[in-house]
Coordinates of N, CA and C in Angstrom, one line a residue:
X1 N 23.5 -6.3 -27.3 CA 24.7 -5.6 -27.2 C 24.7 -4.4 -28.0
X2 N 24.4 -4.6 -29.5 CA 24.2 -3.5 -30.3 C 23.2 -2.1 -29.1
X3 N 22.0 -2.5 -28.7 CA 21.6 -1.4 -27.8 C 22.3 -0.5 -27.1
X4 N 23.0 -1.3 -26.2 CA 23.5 -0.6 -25.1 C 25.1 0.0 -26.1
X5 N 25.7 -0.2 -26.7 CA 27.3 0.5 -27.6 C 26.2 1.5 -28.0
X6 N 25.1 1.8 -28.6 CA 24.7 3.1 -29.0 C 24.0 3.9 -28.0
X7 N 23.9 3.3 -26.8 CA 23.3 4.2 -26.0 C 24.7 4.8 -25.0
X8 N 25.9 3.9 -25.3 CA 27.1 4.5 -24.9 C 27.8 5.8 -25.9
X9 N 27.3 5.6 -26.7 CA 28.2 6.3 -28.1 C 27.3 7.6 -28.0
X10 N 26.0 7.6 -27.5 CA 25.1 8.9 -27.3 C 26.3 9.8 -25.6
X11 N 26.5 9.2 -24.9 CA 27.0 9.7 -23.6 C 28.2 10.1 -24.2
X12 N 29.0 9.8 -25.0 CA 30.5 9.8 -25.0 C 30.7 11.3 -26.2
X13 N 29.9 11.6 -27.0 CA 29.8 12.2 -28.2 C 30.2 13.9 -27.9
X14 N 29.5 13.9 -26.4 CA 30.1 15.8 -26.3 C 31.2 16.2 -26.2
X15 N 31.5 17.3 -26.5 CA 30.5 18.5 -26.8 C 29.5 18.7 -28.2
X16 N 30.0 17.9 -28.8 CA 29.2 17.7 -30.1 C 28.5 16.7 -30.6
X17 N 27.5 16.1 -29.4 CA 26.8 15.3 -29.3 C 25.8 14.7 -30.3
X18 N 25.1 14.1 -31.0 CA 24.0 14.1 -32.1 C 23.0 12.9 -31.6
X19 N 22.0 13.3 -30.8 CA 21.0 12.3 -30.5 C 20.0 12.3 -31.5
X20 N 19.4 11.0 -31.4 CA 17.9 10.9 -32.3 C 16.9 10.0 -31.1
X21 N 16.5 10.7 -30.5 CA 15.5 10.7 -29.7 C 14.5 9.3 -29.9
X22 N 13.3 9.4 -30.5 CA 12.0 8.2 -30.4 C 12.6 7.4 -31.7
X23 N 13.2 8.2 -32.5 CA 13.6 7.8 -33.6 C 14.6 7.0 -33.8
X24 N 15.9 7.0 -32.5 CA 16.9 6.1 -32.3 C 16.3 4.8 -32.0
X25 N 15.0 4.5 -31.3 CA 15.0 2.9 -31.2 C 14.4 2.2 -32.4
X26 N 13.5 3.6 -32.9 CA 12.9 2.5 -34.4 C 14.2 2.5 -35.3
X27 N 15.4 3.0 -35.4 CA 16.2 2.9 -36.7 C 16.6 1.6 -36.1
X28 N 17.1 1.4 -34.5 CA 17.5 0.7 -34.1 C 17.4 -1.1 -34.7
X29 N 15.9 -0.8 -34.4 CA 14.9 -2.1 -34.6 C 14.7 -2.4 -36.0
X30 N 14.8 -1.2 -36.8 CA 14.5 -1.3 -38.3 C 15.9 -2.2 -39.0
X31 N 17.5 -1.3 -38.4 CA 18.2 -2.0 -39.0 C 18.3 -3.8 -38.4
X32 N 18.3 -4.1 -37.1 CA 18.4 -5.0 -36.4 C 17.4 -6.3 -37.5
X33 N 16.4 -5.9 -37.7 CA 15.8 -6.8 -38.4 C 16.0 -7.0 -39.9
X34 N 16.7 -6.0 -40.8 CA 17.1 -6.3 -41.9 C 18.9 -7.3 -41.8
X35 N 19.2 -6.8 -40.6 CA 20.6 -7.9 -40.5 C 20.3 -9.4 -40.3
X36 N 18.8 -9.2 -39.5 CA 18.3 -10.7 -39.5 C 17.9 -11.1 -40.5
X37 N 17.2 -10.8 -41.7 CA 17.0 -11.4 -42.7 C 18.3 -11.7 -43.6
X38 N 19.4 -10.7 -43.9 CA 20.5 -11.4 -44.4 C 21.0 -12.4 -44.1
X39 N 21.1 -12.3 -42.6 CA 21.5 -14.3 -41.9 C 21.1 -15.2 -42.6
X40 N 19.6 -15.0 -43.0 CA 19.0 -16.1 -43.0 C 18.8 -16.4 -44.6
X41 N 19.3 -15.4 -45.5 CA 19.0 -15.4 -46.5 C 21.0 -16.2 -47.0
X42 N 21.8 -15.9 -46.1 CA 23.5 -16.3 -46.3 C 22.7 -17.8 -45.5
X43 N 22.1 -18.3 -44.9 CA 22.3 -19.5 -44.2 C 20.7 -20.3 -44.4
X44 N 20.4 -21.2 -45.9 CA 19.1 -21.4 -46.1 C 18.9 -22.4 -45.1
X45 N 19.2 -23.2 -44.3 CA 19.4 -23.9 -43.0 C 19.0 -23.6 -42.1
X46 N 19.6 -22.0 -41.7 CA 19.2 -21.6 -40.4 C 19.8 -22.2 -39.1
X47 N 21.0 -22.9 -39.3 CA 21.9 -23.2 -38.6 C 22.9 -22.1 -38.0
X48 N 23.4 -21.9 -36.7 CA 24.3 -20.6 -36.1 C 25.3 -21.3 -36.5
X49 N 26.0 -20.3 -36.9 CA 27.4 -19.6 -36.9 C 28.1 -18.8 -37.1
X50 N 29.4 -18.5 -36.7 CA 29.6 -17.4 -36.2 C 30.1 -16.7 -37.9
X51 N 30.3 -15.4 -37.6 CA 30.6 -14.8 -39.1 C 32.2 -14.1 -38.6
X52 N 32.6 -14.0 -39.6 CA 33.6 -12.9 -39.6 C 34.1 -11.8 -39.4
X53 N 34.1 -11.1 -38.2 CA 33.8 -9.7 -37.8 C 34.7 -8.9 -38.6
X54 N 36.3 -8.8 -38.8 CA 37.3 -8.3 -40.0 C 37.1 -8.5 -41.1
X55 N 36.0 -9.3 -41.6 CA 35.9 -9.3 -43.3 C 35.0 -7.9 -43.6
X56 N 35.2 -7.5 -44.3 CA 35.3 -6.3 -45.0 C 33.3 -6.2 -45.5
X57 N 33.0 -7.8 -45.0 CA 31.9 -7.6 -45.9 C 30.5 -7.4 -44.7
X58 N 31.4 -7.1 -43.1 CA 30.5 -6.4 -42.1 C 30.4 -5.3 -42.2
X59 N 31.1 -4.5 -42.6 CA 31.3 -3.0 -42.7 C 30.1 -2.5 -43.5
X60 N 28.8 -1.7 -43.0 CA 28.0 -1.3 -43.5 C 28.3 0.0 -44.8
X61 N 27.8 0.2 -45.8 CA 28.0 1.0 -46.3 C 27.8 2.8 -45.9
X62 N 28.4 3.9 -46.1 CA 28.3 4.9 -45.0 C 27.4 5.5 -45.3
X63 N 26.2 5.7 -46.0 CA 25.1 6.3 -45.9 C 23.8 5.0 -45.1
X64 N 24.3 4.1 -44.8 CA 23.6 3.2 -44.6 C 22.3 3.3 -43.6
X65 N 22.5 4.2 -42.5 CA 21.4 4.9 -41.4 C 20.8 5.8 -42.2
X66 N 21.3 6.5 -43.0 CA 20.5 7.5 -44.0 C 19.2 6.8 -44.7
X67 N 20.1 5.8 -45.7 CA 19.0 5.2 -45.9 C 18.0 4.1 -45.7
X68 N 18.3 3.8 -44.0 CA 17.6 3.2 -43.3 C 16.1 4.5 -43.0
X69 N 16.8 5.7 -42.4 CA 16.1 6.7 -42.0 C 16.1 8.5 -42.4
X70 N 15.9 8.3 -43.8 CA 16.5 9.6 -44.2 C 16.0 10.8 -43.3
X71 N 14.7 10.4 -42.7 CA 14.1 11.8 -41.9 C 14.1 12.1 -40.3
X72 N 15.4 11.5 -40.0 CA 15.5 11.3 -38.3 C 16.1 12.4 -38.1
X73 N 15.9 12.3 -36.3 CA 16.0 14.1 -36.1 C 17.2 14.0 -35.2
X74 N 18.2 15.3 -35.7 CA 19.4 15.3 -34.4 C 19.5 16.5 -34.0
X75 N 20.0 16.5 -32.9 CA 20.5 17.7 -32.3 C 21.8 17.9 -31.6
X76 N 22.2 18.5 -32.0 CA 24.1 18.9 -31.9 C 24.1 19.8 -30.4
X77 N 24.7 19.5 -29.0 CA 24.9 20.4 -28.0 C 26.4 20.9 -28.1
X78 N 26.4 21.8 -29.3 CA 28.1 22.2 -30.0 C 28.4 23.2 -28.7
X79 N 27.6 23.9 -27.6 CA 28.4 24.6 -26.4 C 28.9 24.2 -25.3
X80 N 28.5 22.8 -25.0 CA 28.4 22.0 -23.8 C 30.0 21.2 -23.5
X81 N 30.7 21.7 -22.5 CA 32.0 20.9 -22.3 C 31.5 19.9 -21.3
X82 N 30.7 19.5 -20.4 CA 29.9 18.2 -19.9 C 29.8 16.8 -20.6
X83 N 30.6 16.1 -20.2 CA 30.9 14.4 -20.8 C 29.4 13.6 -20.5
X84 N 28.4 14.3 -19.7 CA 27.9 13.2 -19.4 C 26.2 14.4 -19.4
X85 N 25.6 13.1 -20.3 CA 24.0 13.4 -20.6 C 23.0 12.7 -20.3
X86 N 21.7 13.0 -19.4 CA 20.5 12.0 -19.1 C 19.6 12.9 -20.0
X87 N 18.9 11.8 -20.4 CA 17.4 12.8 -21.2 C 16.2 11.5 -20.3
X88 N 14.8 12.3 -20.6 CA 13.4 11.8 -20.1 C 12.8 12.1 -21.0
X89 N 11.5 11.7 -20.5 CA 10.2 12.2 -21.4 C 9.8 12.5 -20.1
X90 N 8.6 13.8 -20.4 CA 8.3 14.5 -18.9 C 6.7 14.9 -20.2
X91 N 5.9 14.6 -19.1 CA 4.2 14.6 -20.1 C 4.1 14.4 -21.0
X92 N 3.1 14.6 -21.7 CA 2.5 13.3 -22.5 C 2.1 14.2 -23.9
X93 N 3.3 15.6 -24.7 CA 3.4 16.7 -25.3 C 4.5 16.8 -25.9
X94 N 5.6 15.5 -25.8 CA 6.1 15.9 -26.7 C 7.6 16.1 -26.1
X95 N 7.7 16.9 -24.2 CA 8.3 17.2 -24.1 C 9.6 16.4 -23.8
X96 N 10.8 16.7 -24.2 CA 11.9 15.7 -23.6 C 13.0 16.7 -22.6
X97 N 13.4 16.6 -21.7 CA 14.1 17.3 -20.4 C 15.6 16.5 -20.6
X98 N 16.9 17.2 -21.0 CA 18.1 16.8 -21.0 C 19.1 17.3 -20.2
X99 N 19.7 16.6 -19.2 CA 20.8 17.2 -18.1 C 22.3 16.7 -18.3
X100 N 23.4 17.9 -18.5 CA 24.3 17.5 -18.8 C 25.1 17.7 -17.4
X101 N 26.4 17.0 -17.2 CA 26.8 17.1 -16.0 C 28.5 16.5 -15.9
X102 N 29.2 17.1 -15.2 CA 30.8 17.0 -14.9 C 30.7 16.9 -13.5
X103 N 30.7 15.8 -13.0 CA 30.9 15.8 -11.3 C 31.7 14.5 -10.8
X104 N 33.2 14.8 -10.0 CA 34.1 13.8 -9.8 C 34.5 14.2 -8.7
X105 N 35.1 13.3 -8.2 CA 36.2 13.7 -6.7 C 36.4 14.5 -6.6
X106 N 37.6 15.3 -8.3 CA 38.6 16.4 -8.0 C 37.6 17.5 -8.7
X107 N 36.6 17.2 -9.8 CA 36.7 18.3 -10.9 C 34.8 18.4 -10.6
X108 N 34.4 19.4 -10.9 CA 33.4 19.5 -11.1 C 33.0 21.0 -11.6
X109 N 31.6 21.3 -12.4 CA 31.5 22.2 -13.3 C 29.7 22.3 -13.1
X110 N 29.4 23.8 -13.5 CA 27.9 23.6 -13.6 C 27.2 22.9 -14.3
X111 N 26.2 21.9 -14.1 CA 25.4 21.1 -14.8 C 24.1 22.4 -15.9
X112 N 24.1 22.1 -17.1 CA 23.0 22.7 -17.9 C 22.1 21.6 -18.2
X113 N 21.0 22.4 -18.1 CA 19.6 22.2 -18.2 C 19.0 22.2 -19.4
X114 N 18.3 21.2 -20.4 CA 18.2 21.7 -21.9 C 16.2 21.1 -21.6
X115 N 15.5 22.0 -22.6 CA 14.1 21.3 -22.6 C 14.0 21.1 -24.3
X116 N 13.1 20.4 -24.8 CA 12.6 20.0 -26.1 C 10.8 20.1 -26.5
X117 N 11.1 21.0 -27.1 CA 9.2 20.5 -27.2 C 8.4 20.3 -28.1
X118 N 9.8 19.5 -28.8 CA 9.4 19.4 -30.4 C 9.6 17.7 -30.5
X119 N 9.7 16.8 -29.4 CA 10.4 15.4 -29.1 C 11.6 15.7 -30.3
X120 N 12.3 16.6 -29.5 CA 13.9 16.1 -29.7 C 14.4 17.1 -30.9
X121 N 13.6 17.7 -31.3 CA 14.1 18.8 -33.1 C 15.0 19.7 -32.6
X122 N 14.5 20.7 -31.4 CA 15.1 21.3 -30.8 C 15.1 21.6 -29.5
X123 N 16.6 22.0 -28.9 CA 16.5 22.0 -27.5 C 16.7 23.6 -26.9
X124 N 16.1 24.1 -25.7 CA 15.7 25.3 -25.4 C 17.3 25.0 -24.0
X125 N 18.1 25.8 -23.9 CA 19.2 26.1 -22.7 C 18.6 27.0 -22.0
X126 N 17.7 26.0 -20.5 CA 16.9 26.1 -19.4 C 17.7 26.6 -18.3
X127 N 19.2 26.3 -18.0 CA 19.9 26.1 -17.1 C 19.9 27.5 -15.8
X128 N 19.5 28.4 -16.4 CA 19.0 29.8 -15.5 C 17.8 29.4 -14.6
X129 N 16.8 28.3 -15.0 CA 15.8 28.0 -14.2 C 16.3 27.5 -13.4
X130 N 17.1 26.5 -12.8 CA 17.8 26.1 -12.0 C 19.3 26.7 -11.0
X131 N 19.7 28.0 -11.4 CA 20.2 28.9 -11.1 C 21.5 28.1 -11.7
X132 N 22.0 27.7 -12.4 CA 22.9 27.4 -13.2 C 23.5 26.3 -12.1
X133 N 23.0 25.4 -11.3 CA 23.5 24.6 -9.9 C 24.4 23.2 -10.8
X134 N 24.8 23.0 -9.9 CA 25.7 21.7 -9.8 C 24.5 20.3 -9.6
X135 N 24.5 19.9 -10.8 CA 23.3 18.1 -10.4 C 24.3 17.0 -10.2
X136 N 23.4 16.4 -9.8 CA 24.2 15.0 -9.4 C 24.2 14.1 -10.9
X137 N 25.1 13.4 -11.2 CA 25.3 12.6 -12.2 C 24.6 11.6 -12.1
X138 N 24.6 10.4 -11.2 CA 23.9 9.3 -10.7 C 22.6 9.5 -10.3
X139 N 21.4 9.1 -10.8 CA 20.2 9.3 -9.9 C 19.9 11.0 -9.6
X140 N 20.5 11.8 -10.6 CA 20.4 13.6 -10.5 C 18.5 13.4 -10.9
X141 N 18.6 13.2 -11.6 CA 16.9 13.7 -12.6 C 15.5 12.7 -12.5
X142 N 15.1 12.4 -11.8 CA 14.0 11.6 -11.5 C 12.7 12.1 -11.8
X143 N 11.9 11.0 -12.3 CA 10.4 11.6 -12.8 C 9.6 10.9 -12.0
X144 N 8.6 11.8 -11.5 CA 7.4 11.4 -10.8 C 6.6 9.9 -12.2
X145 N 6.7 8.8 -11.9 CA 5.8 7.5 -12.5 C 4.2 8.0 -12.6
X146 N 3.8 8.4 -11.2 CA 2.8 8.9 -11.6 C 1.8 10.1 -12.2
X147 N 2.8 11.3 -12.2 CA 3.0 12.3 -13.5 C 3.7 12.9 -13.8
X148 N 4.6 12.5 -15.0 CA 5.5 12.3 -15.5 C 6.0 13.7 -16.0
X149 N 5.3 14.8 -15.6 CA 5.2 16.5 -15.8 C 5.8 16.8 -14.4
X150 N 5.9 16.1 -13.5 CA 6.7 16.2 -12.1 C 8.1 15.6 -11.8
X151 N 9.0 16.5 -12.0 CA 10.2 16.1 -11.7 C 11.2 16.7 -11.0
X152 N 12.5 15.7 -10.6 CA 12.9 16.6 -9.4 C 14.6 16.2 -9.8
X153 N 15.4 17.8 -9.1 CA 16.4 17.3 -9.9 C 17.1 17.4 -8.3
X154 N 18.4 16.6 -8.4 CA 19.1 16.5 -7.2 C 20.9 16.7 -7.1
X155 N 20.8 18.2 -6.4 CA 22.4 19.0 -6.7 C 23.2 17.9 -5.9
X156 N 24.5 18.4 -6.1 CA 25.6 17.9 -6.1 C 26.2 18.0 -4.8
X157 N 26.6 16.7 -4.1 CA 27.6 17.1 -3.2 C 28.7 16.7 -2.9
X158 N 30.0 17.4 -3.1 CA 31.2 16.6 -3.5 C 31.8 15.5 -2.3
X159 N 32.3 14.6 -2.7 CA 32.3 13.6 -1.2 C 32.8 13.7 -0.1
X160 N 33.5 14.7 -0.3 CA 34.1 15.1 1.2 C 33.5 16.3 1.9
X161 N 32.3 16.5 1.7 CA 31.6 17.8 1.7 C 31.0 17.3 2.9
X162 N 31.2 18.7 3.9 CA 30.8 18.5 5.5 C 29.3 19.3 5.3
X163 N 28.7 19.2 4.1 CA 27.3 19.8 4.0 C 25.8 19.0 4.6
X164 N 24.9 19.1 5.6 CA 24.7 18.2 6.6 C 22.5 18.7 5.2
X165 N 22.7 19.2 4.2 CA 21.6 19.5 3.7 C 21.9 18.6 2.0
X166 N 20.8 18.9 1.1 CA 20.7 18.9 0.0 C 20.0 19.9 -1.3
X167 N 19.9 20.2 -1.8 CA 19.4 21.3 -3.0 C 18.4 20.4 -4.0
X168 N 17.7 21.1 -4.0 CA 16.6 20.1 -5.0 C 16.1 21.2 -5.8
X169 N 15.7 20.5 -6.9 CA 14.9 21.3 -7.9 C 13.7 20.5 -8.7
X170 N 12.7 20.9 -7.7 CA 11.3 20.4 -8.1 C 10.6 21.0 -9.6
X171 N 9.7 20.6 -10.6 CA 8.9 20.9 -11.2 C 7.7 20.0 -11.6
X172 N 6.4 21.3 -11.8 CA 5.2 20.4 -11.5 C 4.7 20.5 -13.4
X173 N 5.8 20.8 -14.0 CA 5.1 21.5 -15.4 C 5.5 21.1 -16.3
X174 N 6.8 19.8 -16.4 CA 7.3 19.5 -17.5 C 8.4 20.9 -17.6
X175 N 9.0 21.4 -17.0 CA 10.4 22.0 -16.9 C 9.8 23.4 -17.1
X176 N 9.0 24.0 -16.9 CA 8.8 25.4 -17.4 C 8.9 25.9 -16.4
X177 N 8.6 25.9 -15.5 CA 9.1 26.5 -13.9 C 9.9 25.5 -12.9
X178 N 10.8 25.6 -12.3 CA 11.2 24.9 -11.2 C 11.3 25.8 -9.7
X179 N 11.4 24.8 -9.0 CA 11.4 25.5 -7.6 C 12.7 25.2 -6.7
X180 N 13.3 25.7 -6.1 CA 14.9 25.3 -5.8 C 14.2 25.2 -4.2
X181 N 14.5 24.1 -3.4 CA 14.7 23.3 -2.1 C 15.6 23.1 -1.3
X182 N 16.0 23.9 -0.6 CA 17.1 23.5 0.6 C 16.5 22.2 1.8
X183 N 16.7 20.6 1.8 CA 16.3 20.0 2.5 C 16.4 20.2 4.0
X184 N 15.6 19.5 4.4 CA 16.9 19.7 6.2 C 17.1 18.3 5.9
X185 N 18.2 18.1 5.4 CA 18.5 16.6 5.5 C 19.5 16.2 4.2
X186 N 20.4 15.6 4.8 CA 21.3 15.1 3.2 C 20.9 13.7 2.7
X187 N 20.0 13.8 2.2 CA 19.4 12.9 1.4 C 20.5 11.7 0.1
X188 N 19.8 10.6 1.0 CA 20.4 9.2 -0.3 C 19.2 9.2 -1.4
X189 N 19.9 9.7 -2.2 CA 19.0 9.7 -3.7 C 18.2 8.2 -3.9
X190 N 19.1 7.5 -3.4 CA 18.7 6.0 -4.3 C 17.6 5.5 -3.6
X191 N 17.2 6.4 -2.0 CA 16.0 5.9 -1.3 C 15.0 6.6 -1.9
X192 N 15.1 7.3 -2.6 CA 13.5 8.4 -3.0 C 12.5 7.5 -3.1
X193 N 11.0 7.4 -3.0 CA 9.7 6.7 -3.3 C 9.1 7.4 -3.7
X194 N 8.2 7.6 -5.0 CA 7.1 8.1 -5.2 C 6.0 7.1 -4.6
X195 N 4.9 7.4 -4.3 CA 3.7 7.3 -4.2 C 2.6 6.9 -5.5
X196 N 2.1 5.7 -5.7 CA 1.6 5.6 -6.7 C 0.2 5.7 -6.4
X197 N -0.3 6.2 -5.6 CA -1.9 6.9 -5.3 C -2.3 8.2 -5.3
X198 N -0.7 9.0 -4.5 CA -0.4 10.1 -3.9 C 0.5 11.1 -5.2
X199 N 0.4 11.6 -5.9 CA 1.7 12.1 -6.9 C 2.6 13.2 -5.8
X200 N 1.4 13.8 -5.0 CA 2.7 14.7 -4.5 C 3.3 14.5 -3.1
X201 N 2.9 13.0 -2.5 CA 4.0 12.3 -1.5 C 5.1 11.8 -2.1
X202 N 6.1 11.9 -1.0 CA 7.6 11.5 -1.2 C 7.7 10.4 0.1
X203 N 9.0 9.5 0.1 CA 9.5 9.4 0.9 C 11.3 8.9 0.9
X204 N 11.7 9.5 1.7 CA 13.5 9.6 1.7 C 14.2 9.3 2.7
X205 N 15.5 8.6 2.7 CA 15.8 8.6 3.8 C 17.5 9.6 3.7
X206 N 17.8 9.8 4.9 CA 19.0 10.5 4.9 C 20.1 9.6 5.0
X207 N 21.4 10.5 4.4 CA 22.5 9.4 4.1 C 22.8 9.2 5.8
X208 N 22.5 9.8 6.6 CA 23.3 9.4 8.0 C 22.3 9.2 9.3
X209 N 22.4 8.0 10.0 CA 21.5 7.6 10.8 C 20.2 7.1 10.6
X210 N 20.0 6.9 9.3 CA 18.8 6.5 8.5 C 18.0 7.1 9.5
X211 N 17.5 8.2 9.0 CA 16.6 9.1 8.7 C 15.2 9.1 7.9
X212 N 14.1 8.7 7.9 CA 13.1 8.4 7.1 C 12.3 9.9 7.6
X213 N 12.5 10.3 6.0 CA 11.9 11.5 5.9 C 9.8 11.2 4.9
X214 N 9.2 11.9 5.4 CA 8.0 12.6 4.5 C 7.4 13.8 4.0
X215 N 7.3 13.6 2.5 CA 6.9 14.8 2.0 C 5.3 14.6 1.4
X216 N 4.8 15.7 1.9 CA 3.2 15.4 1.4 C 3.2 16.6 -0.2
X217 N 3.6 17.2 -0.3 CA 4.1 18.7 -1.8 C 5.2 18.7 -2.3
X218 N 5.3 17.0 -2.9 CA 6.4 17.2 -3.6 C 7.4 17.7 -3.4
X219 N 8.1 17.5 -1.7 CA 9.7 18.1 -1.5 C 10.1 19.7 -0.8
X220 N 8.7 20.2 -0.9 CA 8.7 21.8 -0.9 C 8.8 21.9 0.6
X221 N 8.5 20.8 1.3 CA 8.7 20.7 2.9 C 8.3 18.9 3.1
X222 N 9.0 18.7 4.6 CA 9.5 17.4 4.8 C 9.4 17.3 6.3
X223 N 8.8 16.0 6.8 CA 8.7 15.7 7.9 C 9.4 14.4 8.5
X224 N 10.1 14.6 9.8 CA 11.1 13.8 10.0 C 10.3 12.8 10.3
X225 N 10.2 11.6 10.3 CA 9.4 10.3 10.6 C 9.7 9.6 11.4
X226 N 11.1 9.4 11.8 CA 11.8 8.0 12.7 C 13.5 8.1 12.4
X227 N 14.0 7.8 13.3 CA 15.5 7.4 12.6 C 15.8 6.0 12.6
X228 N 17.2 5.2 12.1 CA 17.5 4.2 12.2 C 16.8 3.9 11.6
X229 N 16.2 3.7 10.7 CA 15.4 2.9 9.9 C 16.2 2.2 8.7
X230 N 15.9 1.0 8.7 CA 16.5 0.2 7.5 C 16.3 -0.2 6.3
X231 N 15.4 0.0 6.0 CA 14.6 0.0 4.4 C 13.6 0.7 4.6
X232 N 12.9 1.1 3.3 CA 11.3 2.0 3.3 C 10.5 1.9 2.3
X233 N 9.2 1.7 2.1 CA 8.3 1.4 1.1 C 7.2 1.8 1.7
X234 N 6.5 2.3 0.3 CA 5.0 2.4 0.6 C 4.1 1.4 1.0
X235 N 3.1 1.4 1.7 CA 2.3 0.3 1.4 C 1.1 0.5 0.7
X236 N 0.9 -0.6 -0.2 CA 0.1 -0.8 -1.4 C -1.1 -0.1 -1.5
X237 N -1.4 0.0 -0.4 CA -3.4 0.8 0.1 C -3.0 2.0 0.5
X238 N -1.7 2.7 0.5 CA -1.8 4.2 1.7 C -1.3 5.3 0.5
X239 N -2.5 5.9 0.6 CA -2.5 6.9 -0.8 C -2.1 8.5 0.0

């Protein structure tokens, strides 16, 4: 439970957000295991029970993460009015890719683009590479599993939107160039497949008529496959 309140308290924190990146799960784990030794040093038994959550004597002292981790690294997005943040790791350098985003029924706002290439010290405002577009909140930012320098971002379309396309934004570099996509197709994000033979096959289906789409370059063009189709997966041998 402790995990997931600080991975909520990271989302909730903008515009003045303070992440610790690789460093958030070792403080995590570092303090987690000193609370376990108090248990056990308050209970020579080692019998459960429950403690007192209002006693005064759960309340950590307030430098307490300091001196768990005096040398952890944050970074403040003090310009960002965007409530909501995904981060990745994108290659195997260091780099971290962060997307902020406001997208609802009534309200919606340009999504910014942040890169790091310092794991997390500091962040570079990318969002011109993407022409400053609207991402999707849900399933916006996906990384190619099999190179993790390939990723693809997926714009926004508000629900009542008679838009029969999609906007994508491909990159093969870990964020340093992207390439903007007009699909022929309004694509269901949650069907995407990478290829775990193939890095630069795709497969997708469209939100209407189940549509099963194929991409052999990563998205940059797409071949209609079949309609009506009801699920889709690769198979294990087709690279």
């Amino acid at each position: 439970m402790l995990g997931l309140r600080l991975s909520l308290i990271l989302i909730t924190l903008l515009p003045s957000l303070a992440i610790s990146t690789q460093n958030l799960v070792y403080e995590f784990e570092k303090s987690h295991s000193i609370n376990k030794r108090s248990s056990e040093e308050e209970d020579q038994t080692s019998s459960l029970h429950k403690r007192d959550t209002t006693s005064s004597t759960c309340v950590p002292p307030a430098d307490f993460v300091n001196k768990l981790t005096p040398g952890r690294t944050q970074h403040k997005f003090t310009q960002d009015t965007n409530p909501s943040i995904s981060l990745t790791w994108s290659g195997s350098d260091g780099v971290i890719l962060g997307l902020t985003t406001m997208t609802s029924m009534f309200v919606s706002q340009a999504s910014k683009l942040y890169r790091s290439h310092d794991r997390g010290k500091t962040f570079e405002d990318i969002s011109s590479r993407i022409d400053h577009g609207y991402i999707r909140k849900s399933g916006g930012m996906q990384v190619n599993p099999t190179d993790t320098n390939m990723v693809i971002l997926f714009g926004y379309d508000p629900p009542f939107s008679t838009s029969r396309h999609t906007t994508i934004y491909t990159t093969n570099d870990a964020g340093l160039t992207f390439s903007k996509i007009l699909l022929p197709f309004k694509i269901d994000v949650s069907s995407i497949k990478f290829n775990a033979h193939n890095k630069h096959r795709l497969l997708a289906q469209s939100v209407s008529h189940g549509e099963l789409w194929l991409s052999s370059d990563f998205g940059s063009s797409w071949k209609l496959v079949q309609s009506y189709v009801q699920t889709i997966s690769w198979d294990p041998t087709d690279g």
